[in-house]
Coordinates of C-alpha atoms and ligand atoms in Angstrom, one line a residue:
M1 CA 9.8 -38.6 39.9
K2 CA 9.1 -34.8 39.4
K3 CA 10.1 -32.5 42.1
L4 CA 7.7 -30.1 43.7
L5 CA 8.3 -26.6 43.8
G6 CA 7.1 -23.0 45.2
P7 CA 7.7 -19.9 45.3
S8 CA 10.9 -18.6 45.7
G9 CA 13.4 -15.9 47.2
S10 CA 13.4 -15.0 51.5
L11 CA 11.3 -17.0 53.4
F12 CA 11.1 -14.3 55.6
L13 CA 9.9 -11.9 53.0
Q14 CA 7.3 -14.7 51.7
R15 CA 6.1 -15.3 55.4
L16 CA 5.5 -11.5 55.4
Q17 CA 3.7 -12.0 52.7
W18 CA 1.5 -14.6 53.6
I19 CA 0.2 -12.5 56.6
F20 CA -0.4 -9.2 55.4
D21 CA -1.5 -9.8 51.8
P22 CA -2.6 -13.7 52.3
I23 CA -4.4 -13.6 48.9
S24 CA -1.7 -12.1 46.4
Y25 CA 0.5 -15.0 48.1
L26 CA -1.6 -17.9 47.3
E27 CA -2.8 -16.7 43.6
N28 CA 0.9 -15.8 43.0
A29 CA 2.1 -19.5 44.0
E30 CA -1.0 -20.9 42.3
A31 CA -0.3 -19.3 39.2
Q32 CA 3.6 -20.2 39.0
F33 CA 2.9 -24.1 40.7
P34 CA -0.8 -24.9 39.7
D35 CA -2.5 -27.8 41.6
I36 CA 0.1 -28.3 44.2
F37 CA 3.2 -26.2 45.8
Q38 CA 5.9 -25.8 48.9
A39 CA 5.1 -23.0 51.3
N40 CA 8.0 -23.9 53.3
S41 CA 7.7 -20.6 54.8
L42 CA 4.2 -21.0 56.5
G43 CA 6.2 -23.4 59.0
F44 CA 4.6 -25.5 61.4
G45 CA 7.4 -27.2 62.4
G46 CA 6.9 -30.9 60.3
A47 CA 9.5 -33.1 61.1
S48 CA 10.7 -32.6 57.7
G49 CA 10.1 -28.9 57.5
D50 CA 8.4 -29.1 54.2
V51 CA 4.9 -27.8 53.7
I52 CA 2.6 -28.2 50.8
L53 CA -0.5 -27.0 50.1
T54 CA -3.0 -28.3 47.3
S55 CA -5.9 -26.8 45.3
H56 CA -6.4 -30.3 43.7
P57 CA -9.7 -32.0 44.3
H58 CA -7.9 -35.0 43.9
A59 CA -5.2 -34.3 46.2
L60 CA -8.2 -33.1 48.9
Q61 CA -9.9 -36.3 48.1
Q62 CA -6.9 -39.0 48.6
L63 CA -5.4 -36.0 52.2
L64 CA -9.0 -35.6 53.9
T65 CA -10.3 -39.6 53.4
S66 CA -7.5 -41.0 54.8
D67 CA -6.1 -38.5 57.4
R68 CA -6.6 -40.9 60.4
K69 CA -3.9 -43.8 58.1
Q70 CA -1.4 -42.3 55.8
F71 CA -1.7 -39.0 57.1
S72 CA -2.2 -37.4 60.4
T73 CA -3.2 -34.2 62.0
P74 CA -1.3 -33.1 64.7
G75 CA -3.0 -31.0 67.4
A76 CA 0.5 -29.4 68.4
M77 CA 0.9 -27.2 64.8
N78 CA -2.5 -25.6 65.8
A79 CA 0.0 -24.0 68.2
I80 CA -1.0 -20.4 66.7
L81 CA -4.7 -20.8 68.6
K82 CA -3.5 -21.3 72.0
P83 CA -3.1 -18.2 73.3
L84 CA -6.7 -17.7 72.9
L85 CA -8.1 -21.8 73.0
G86 CA -5.5 -22.2 75.8
D87 CA -4.1 -26.5 74.6
A88 CA -6.6 -28.8 75.7
S89 CA -9.5 -27.4 73.5
V90 CA -10.6 -30.1 70.7
I91 CA -8.2 -28.2 68.1
M92 CA -4.8 -29.0 69.9
I93 CA -5.3 -32.5 70.6
E94 CA -4.7 -35.6 68.7
G95 CA -5.5 -39.2 68.1
D96 CA -8.2 -41.1 70.1
R97 CA -8.6 -38.4 72.8
H98 CA -9.0 -36.0 69.6
R99 CA -11.6 -38.1 68.0
K100 CA -13.8 -39.1 71.5
R101 CA -13.7 -35.0 72.0
R102 CA -15.7 -34.6 68.8
Q103 CA -18.2 -37.4 68.9
L104 CA -19.1 -35.8 73.0
V105 CA -19.4 -32.3 71.2
M106 CA -20.9 -33.0 67.5
P107 CA -24.5 -33.9 68.5
S108 CA -25.2 -30.6 70.2
F109 CA -24.8 -29.0 66.4
H110 CA -27.1 -31.4 64.9
G111 CA -30.2 -33.2 64.6
E112 CA -33.2 -32.4 67.0
R113 CA -30.7 -30.6 69.0
L114 CA -30.5 -28.1 66.1
K115 CA -34.1 -27.6 65.6
A116 CA -34.4 -26.4 69.1
Y117 CA -32.7 -23.5 67.8
G118 CA -35.0 -22.2 65.7
D119 CA -37.2 -19.7 67.1
L120 CA -34.3 -18.6 69.3
I121 CA -32.1 -17.4 66.1
I122 CA -34.9 -15.5 64.3
D123 CA -35.6 -14.1 67.6
I124 CA -32.2 -12.8 68.6
T125 CA -31.8 -11.6 64.6
H126 CA -35.1 -9.3 65.4
K127 CA -34.1 -8.2 68.3
V128 CA -30.6 -6.8 67.2
L129 CA -32.3 -5.5 64.0
Q130 CA -34.6 -3.8 65.9
T131 CA -31.7 -1.4 68.1
I132 CA -31.3 0.0 64.2
P133 CA -33.3 3.1 63.8
A134 CA -34.5 4.0 60.1
G135 CA -31.9 5.9 58.6
Q136 CA -28.9 4.8 60.7
A137 CA -25.9 3.8 59.1
F138 CA -24.1 0.5 60.5
L139 CA -21.4 -2.1 60.1
A140 CA -23.4 -5.2 58.5
R141 CA -19.8 -7.6 60.0
D142 CA -20.5 -6.0 63.8
I143 CA -24.4 -6.8 63.6
T144 CA -24.1 -9.9 62.2
Q145 CA -21.6 -10.8 65.2
T146 CA -23.7 -9.8 67.6
I147 CA -26.5 -11.9 66.1
S148 CA -23.9 -15.1 65.9
L149 CA -22.3 -14.3 69.6
E150 CA -25.5 -14.6 71.1
V151 CA -26.8 -17.6 69.0
I152 CA -23.2 -19.8 70.3
F153 CA -23.8 -18.4 73.7
Q154 CA -27.6 -19.5 73.7
T155 CA -26.3 -23.2 72.5
V156 CA -23.1 -23.3 75.1
F157 CA -24.7 -22.1 78.3
G158 CA -28.4 -22.8 77.8
F159 CA -30.8 -20.4 77.9
R160 CA -30.9 -19.8 81.5
E161 CA -27.9 -17.4 81.8
G162 CA -26.8 -15.4 85.4
E163 CA -25.9 -12.1 85.1
N164 CA -22.0 -12.5 84.2
S165 CA -23.2 -13.3 80.7
G166 CA -23.2 -9.1 79.4
R167 CA -19.5 -9.0 80.3
I168 CA -18.2 -12.9 79.0
K169 CA -19.7 -11.3 75.5
T170 CA -18.1 -8.0 76.2
L171 CA -15.0 -9.4 76.7
L172 CA -15.0 -12.3 73.6
T173 CA -15.6 -9.4 71.4
A174 CA -13.0 -7.4 72.8
M175 CA -10.5 -10.2 72.7
A176 CA -11.4 -11.5 68.6
D177 CA -11.2 -8.0 67.8
L178 CA -7.2 -7.8 68.6
F179 CA -7.1 -9.5 65.4
R180 CA -9.0 -7.5 62.9
S181 CA -6.7 -6.5 60.9
P182 CA -3.6 -7.9 59.0
L183 CA -1.1 -5.9 61.1
T184 CA -2.6 -6.9 64.8
S185 CA -3.1 -10.1 63.0
S186 CA 0.9 -10.6 63.5
F187 CA 0.5 -11.1 67.2
L188 CA -0.4 -14.6 66.4
F189 CA 2.3 -15.8 64.0
F190 CA 5.3 -13.8 65.9
P191 CA 4.9 -15.1 69.4
S192 CA 8.1 -13.2 70.1
L193 CA 5.8 -10.0 69.6
Q194 CA 3.4 -11.5 73.1
K195 CA 4.8 -9.2 75.6
D196 CA 2.8 -7.8 78.2
L197 CA 3.9 -4.7 78.4
G198 CA 1.3 -3.2 80.6
P199 CA -2.3 -2.5 80.5
W200 CA -1.9 -0.4 77.7
S201 CA -0.2 -2.4 75.4
P202 CA -2.2 -4.6 73.0
W203 CA -0.8 -7.7 74.3
G204 CA -1.1 -6.7 78.1
K205 CA -4.6 -5.8 77.5
F206 CA -5.1 -8.7 75.7
V207 CA -3.8 -10.7 78.5
R208 CA -5.8 -9.1 81.3
Q209 CA -9.1 -9.4 78.7
R210 CA -8.4 -13.4 78.7
Q211 CA -7.6 -13.8 82.9
E212 CA -10.9 -11.8 83.9
L213 CA -12.8 -14.1 81.1
N214 CA -11.1 -17.3 82.6
Q215 CA -12.6 -16.7 85.7
L216 CA -15.8 -15.4 84.6
L217 CA -15.6 -19.0 83.0
Y218 CA -14.1 -21.1 85.8
A219 CA -16.8 -19.4 87.8
A220 CA -19.4 -20.6 85.7
I221 CA -18.3 -24.3 85.6
A222 CA -17.9 -24.4 89.2
E223 CA -21.7 -23.0 89.7
R224 CA -22.6 -25.5 87.5
R225 CA -21.0 -28.2 89.6
A226 CA -22.3 -27.3 92.7
N227 CA -26.1 -27.3 90.8
P228 CA -26.3 -30.0 88.3
D229 CA -29.8 -30.0 86.6
P230 CA -30.3 -33.2 84.0
S231 CA -32.8 -31.3 82.5
R232 CA -30.0 -28.8 81.1
T233 CA -28.8 -29.8 77.1
D234 CA -26.7 -27.2 76.6
I235 CA -23.1 -27.8 75.6
L236 CA -21.4 -26.8 79.3
S237 CA -24.0 -29.4 81.2
M238 CA -23.3 -32.3 78.5
L239 CA -19.6 -31.8 78.8
L240 CA -20.0 -31.8 82.6
E241 CA -21.8 -34.8 82.2
A242 CA -19.2 -36.3 80.0
R243 CA -16.6 -39.8 81.6
D244 CA -13.9 -40.9 79.8
E245 CA -12.7 -45.0 80.1
A246 CA -11.4 -44.4 83.5
G247 CA -15.2 -42.5 84.7
E248 CA -13.3 -39.5 85.3
P249 CA -14.9 -36.0 84.0
M250 CA -13.3 -33.3 82.6
T251 CA -10.8 -31.3 84.3
D252 CA -11.4 -27.9 84.7
Q253 CA -8.8 -26.2 82.2
E254 CA -10.3 -28.8 79.3
L255 CA -13.9 -27.9 80.3
R256 CA -12.5 -23.8 79.7
D257 CA -10.5 -24.3 76.3
E258 CA -13.7 -26.4 74.8
L259 CA -15.9 -23.3 75.7
M260 CA -13.3 -20.8 74.7
T261 CA -13.2 -22.7 71.1
L262 CA -16.9 -23.2 70.7
L263 CA -17.2 -19.6 71.4
F264 CA -14.7 -18.6 69.1
A265 CA -15.0 -20.9 66.8
G266 CA -19.0 -20.7 66.6
H267 CA -19.3 -17.2 65.8
E268 CA -16.6 -14.9 64.4
T269 CA -16.6 -17.8 61.2
T270 CA -20.5 -17.5 60.7
A271 CA -20.7 -13.7 61.2
T272 CA -18.3 -13.2 58.6
V273 CA -20.2 -15.0 55.9
M274 CA -23.4 -13.2 56.5
A275 CA -21.8 -9.9 56.2
W276 CA -20.7 -11.2 52.7
A277 CA -23.9 -12.3 52.1
L278 CA -25.8 -8.9 52.3
Y279 CA -22.9 -7.2 51.2
W280 CA -23.0 -9.6 47.6
L281 CA -26.8 -9.3 47.8
H282 CA -27.4 -5.7 47.6
Y283 CA -24.1 -5.3 45.3
K284 CA -26.2 -7.2 43.3
P285 CA -30.1 -6.8 43.1
D286 CA -31.0 -9.5 40.6
T287 CA -29.5 -11.9 43.4
K288 CA -31.8 -10.1 46.4
T289 CA -34.8 -10.1 43.4
Q290 CA -34.8 -13.4 43.0
L291 CA -34.3 -14.2 46.4
L292 CA -37.2 -12.1 47.6
A293 CA -39.0 -14.1 44.9
E294 CA -38.5 -17.2 46.4
L295 CA -38.9 -15.9 50.4
D296 CA -41.8 -14.4 50.1
S297 CA -43.4 -17.2 47.9
L298 CA -43.7 -19.5 51.4
D299 CA -46.9 -20.1 52.1
P300 CA -48.1 -18.5 55.5
Q301 CA -48.0 -21.7 57.7
A302 CA -44.1 -22.3 56.2
D303 CA -41.8 -23.1 59.1
W304 CA -37.8 -22.8 59.3
M305 CA -37.7 -26.0 58.4
K306 CA -39.0 -25.0 55.0
I307 CA -36.6 -21.8 55.4
N308 CA -33.4 -24.5 55.4
R309 CA -34.7 -26.2 52.4
L310 CA -35.2 -23.3 50.2
P311 CA -32.9 -24.2 46.7
Y312 CA -31.8 -20.2 46.0
L313 CA -30.7 -19.4 49.7
N314 CA -28.8 -22.6 50.0
A315 CA -27.1 -21.3 46.5
V316 CA -26.8 -17.5 47.8
C317 CA -25.0 -19.5 51.1
N318 CA -22.9 -21.4 49.2
E319 CA -21.4 -18.9 46.3
T320 CA -20.8 -16.4 49.4
M321 CA -18.7 -19.2 51.1
R322 CA -17.3 -19.9 47.7
I323 CA -15.8 -16.7 46.5
H324 CA -15.0 -15.7 50.1
P325 CA -13.8 -18.9 52.0
V326 CA -13.6 -17.7 55.5
A327 CA -10.7 -19.8 56.2
M328 CA -8.2 -20.2 53.7
L329 CA -6.7 -23.2 54.3
T330 CA -7.4 -26.3 56.3
F331 CA -5.5 -27.3 59.6
P332 CA -2.2 -29.2 58.3
R333 CA -2.1 -32.9 58.3
Q334 CA 1.5 -34.5 58.2
V335 CA 2.6 -37.4 56.3
E336 CA 3.2 -40.9 57.7
E337 CA 4.0 -43.0 55.5
E338 CA 5.4 -41.9 52.3
V339 CA 2.8 -41.1 49.9
E340 CA 2.3 -40.3 46.2
M341 CA 0.0 -36.9 45.5
L342 CA 0.1 -35.9 42.4
G343 CA 2.7 -37.5 40.7
Y344 CA 4.8 -36.5 43.5
T345 CA 6.5 -38.4 46.6
L346 CA 5.7 -36.7 50.1
K347 CA 7.7 -38.1 52.6
P348 CA 7.2 -38.5 56.3
G349 CA 7.2 -35.5 58.6
T350 CA 6.1 -33.4 55.5
V351 CA 3.6 -30.8 56.6
I352 CA 0.2 -31.0 54.0
M353 CA -3.2 -28.6 53.8
G354 CA -5.6 -28.0 52.1
A355 CA -5.9 -24.7 49.8
M356 CA -9.3 -24.1 50.3
Y357 CA -9.4 -20.1 49.0
L358 CA -7.7 -21.5 46.0
T359 CA -9.9 -24.6 45.2
H360 CA -13.0 -22.2 44.7
Q361 CA -11.5 -19.9 42.3
R362 CA -10.2 -22.6 40.1
E363 CA -11.8 -21.6 37.0
D364 CA -12.0 -25.3 35.7
L365 CA -14.6 -25.6 38.6
Y366 CA -16.2 -22.5 39.0
P367 CA -15.9 -20.5 35.4
N368 CA -15.7 -16.6 35.6
H369 CA -14.8 -17.4 39.1
T370 CA -14.9 -13.7 40.3
E371 CA -18.1 -13.4 39.9
F372 CA -20.9 -13.9 42.5
K373 CA -23.3 -16.0 40.8
P374 CA -25.6 -18.4 43.1
D375 CA -27.1 -19.9 40.0
R376 CA -23.8 -22.1 39.6
F377 CA -25.0 -24.0 42.9
L378 CA -28.1 -24.6 40.7
E379 CA -26.8 -25.9 37.7
R380 CA -24.3 -28.0 39.1
Q381 CA -23.7 -30.4 42.1
Y382 CA -20.2 -29.9 43.3
S383 CA -18.2 -32.9 45.1
P384 CA -17.1 -32.2 48.9
Y385 CA -14.0 -31.7 47.7
E386 CA -14.8 -29.3 45.1
F387 CA -16.5 -27.2 47.5
I388 CA -15.1 -27.3 50.2
P389 CA -15.9 -24.5 53.5
F390 CA -15.7 -26.6 56.4
G391 CA -13.0 -29.1 55.6
G392 CA -13.6 -32.6 55.8
G393 CA -12.4 -35.4 57.4
A394 CA -11.2 -36.0 60.9
R395 CA -10.8 -31.9 61.8
R396 CA -14.3 -31.6 59.7
C397 CA -16.2 -28.2 60.8
L398 CA -17.7 -29.4 64.0
G399 CA -20.3 -26.8 63.6
E400 CA -21.3 -26.8 60.2
A401 CA -24.7 -27.7 60.2
L402 CA -25.3 -24.9 62.5
A403 CA -23.8 -22.4 60.8
Q404 CA -25.8 -23.0 57.5
F405 CA -29.0 -23.4 59.5
E406 CA -28.5 -20.0 61.7
M407 CA -26.8 -18.1 58.1
K408 CA -29.8 -19.4 55.9
L409 CA -32.6 -18.2 58.6
V410 CA -30.9 -15.4 59.7
L411 CA -30.6 -14.1 55.8
A412 CA -34.2 -14.9 55.5
T413 CA -35.7 -13.3 58.4
I414 CA -32.9 -10.0 57.8
M415 CA -34.0 -10.0 53.9
S416 CA -38.0 -10.7 54.6
Y417 CA -38.5 -8.3 56.5
Y418 CA -36.0 -5.1 56.8
Q419 CA -34.9 -2.8 53.7
L420 CA -31.0 -1.9 53.9
A421 CA -28.9 -0.2 51.2
L422 CA -25.1 -0.3 50.9
L423 CA -23.7 2.9 51.8
D424 CA -20.2 3.0 49.7
S425 CA -20.7 1.7 46.4
R426 CA -17.1 0.6 46.4
P427 CA -16.2 -2.9 46.0
E428 CA -15.5 -4.6 49.6
K429 CA -12.6 -6.5 49.7
P430 CA -11.1 -9.3 51.8
R431 CA -8.7 -9.4 54.2
R432 CA -6.8 -11.2 56.8
R433 CA -8.8 -11.1 60.2
G434 CA -6.6 -13.8 62.4
V435 CA -6.4 -16.8 60.9
T436 CA -9.6 -16.1 58.6
L437 CA -10.2 -13.3 55.5
A438 CA -13.0 -11.0 56.4
P439 CA -14.5 -7.9 54.8
T440 CA -11.9 -4.8 54.9
R441 CA -14.3 -2.0 55.6
G442 CA -17.2 -4.4 57.5
V443 CA -19.6 -4.0 55.0
K444 CA -20.9 -0.3 56.0
M445 CA -25.2 -0.2 55.4
V446 CA -28.1 2.2 56.2
M447 CA -31.4 0.8 57.6
Q448 CA -34.0 2.0 55.4
G449 CA -37.0 0.5 57.6
N450 CA -38.9 -2.6 57.8
R451 CA -40.0 -4.3 54.9
L452 CA -43.8 -5.4 53.8
R453 CA -44.1 -9.1 53.1
P454 CA -46.9 -11.9 52.6
T455 CA -47.9 -13.2 56.2
S456 CA -46.0 -15.8 57.1
V457 CA -44.4 -17.9 60.2
L458 CA -41.9 -15.5 60.6
E459 CA -44.5 -12.2 61.3
K460 CA -45.0 -13.7 64.7
D461 CA -42.0 -12.4 65.7
L462 CA -42.0 -8.9 64.3
V463 CA -42.2 -5.8 66.2
P464 CA -41.8 -2.8 64.1
T465 CA -38.7 -0.6 64.1
S466 CA -38.7 2.9 65.4
Ligands
LIG501 C1 -19.5 -20.3 58.3 C2 -19.0 -20.6 59.3 C3 -17.6 -21.8 59.5 C4 -16.3 -22.3 58.5 C5 -16.5 -21.8 57.3 C6 -15.6 -22.7 59.4 C7 -15.0 -24.1 58.7 C8 -14.2 -24.3 59.4 C9 -13.0 -25.0 58.9 C10 -12.3 -25.2 57.4 C11 -12.6 -26.1 59.9 C12 -10.9 -27.0 59.8 C13 -11.2 -27.9 59.2 C14 -10.3 -29.4 58.4 O1 -9.1 -28.6 58.8 O2 -10.7 -30.0 57.9 C15 -13.4 -25.9 61.0 C16 -13.4 -26.8 61.7 C17 -13.8 -26.5 63.4 N1 -15.2 -26.0 63.2 FE1 -15.7 -24.6 62.1 N2 -16.5 -23.2 60.7 C18 -17.7 -22.6 60.9 C19 -18.4 -22.3 61.9 C20 -18.3 -23.1 63.3 C21 -19.1 -23.0 63.8 C22 -20.6 -22.3 64.4 C23 -18.5 -23.8 65.0 C24 -18.8 -24.5 66.4 C25 -20.2 -24.2 66.9 C26 -17.0 -24.6 64.4 C27 -16.5 -25.1 65.6 C28 -15.1 -25.9 64.7 C29 -14.4 -26.9 65.8 C30 -14.7 -27.1 67.2 C31 -13.3 -27.0 64.6 C32 -12.4 -28.0 65.1 C33 -12.3 -30.1 64.2 C34 -11.3 -30.4 64.9 O3 -10.2 -30.0 65.1 O4 -11.8 -31.3 65.2 N3 -17.2 -24.3 63.1 N4 -14.3 -25.1 60.5

């Protein structure tokens, strides 16, 4: 039986490379040990100490179709996110409790519920874009974050939020910002750095912001408990109504942790993808021309469900997530019973993760993989283990449908109605932002003004920018 190998040398130095330059870490390892390799420096505290990464679609299929049998999805291994999300979030729990929590939250981001958000997303996009006067420079990542935060805020809390909502959003943005660079992301990877050295120290500031945010979230929960309103369809109302088998409701701490999870996971990721899409559409003007031709061809009566089904827009979104997957790895899975994978024997206790970043750079799947080419998604149908930005199996992203719907409507609205240009001709590169990858410089752009387009249903929301 073959022995699994991985990068050699000091585990500590490898870990530093993983934190400060994760792309080099992954690409160097894959170049030496294609398809599957040992990555023990990543830690995760599995019973055997072994950590394996794989980019091969067959291995991903095997892993993600049996991650409730041969493999498990231990929530405790996601402890890196505990300072943000607490330990009762869907990401931290496991087994039956995890499966039930997913069933509870999932419907809010799918089907009919999703359709209700269409007008809202277009409305929010116009409102945010209209705050940028013609000639003004801005960072696309900031603008897309403002949009996605507002969208997730409305889906989680509903459309009638009280006076504290502005402060909650400010605190969420400030807390997420602590992890914006590889250096500050180290706080997550080295718990020993998580020291409160007073209100001006980075961690001290974070702890105080979290305390204030907790108070606001607990107050919102108490207010809703005191005034139940069966007509509300937002996620908080639904979580408040949920009962377990013993008829018990979720505790305040469980509710707080779930709200934090959905608010964070629900806006940081989508914001990054939308910023990258704006970057590529302006960096490769032929893709912009092709997209505008498709958007302008929509008949004036077209509604946003038609926008959602546009093939080239879909290809642009997919190619953006292909070339820049926000999440480099799936959450960890653990081998429960000895298993063969790609000719190797994996022992119980081995931790294994899908390396989506590497799968998306495979030349055998994506020829000229460094090129942004939306057409590849029109020319070929990729399997869910070849194109895998949202992971799969037992922990597949809960917000996938909302994220895809949102990014299409936001991009269609921005591209159809506003003229933007890149301010920096240098290529934008990805770098670590917490546990994700995001554009290093945030995609610097300038607002050139409104764009005239054939009349469509989107027109009704348009108010000219100054
Ligand atoms: C483009 C945007 C997004 C990307 C690329 C993304 C990606 C991912 C990935 C890769 C995972 C791990 C899957 C696995 O281990 O197999 C995940 C899990 C998750 N995502 Fe997303 N996500 C996005 C948007 C969202 C949104 C909008 C929400 C909430 C509304 C959300 C909520 C979650 C939650 C709660 C989990 C954990 C699921 C569990 O532990 O069972 N995500 N996401």
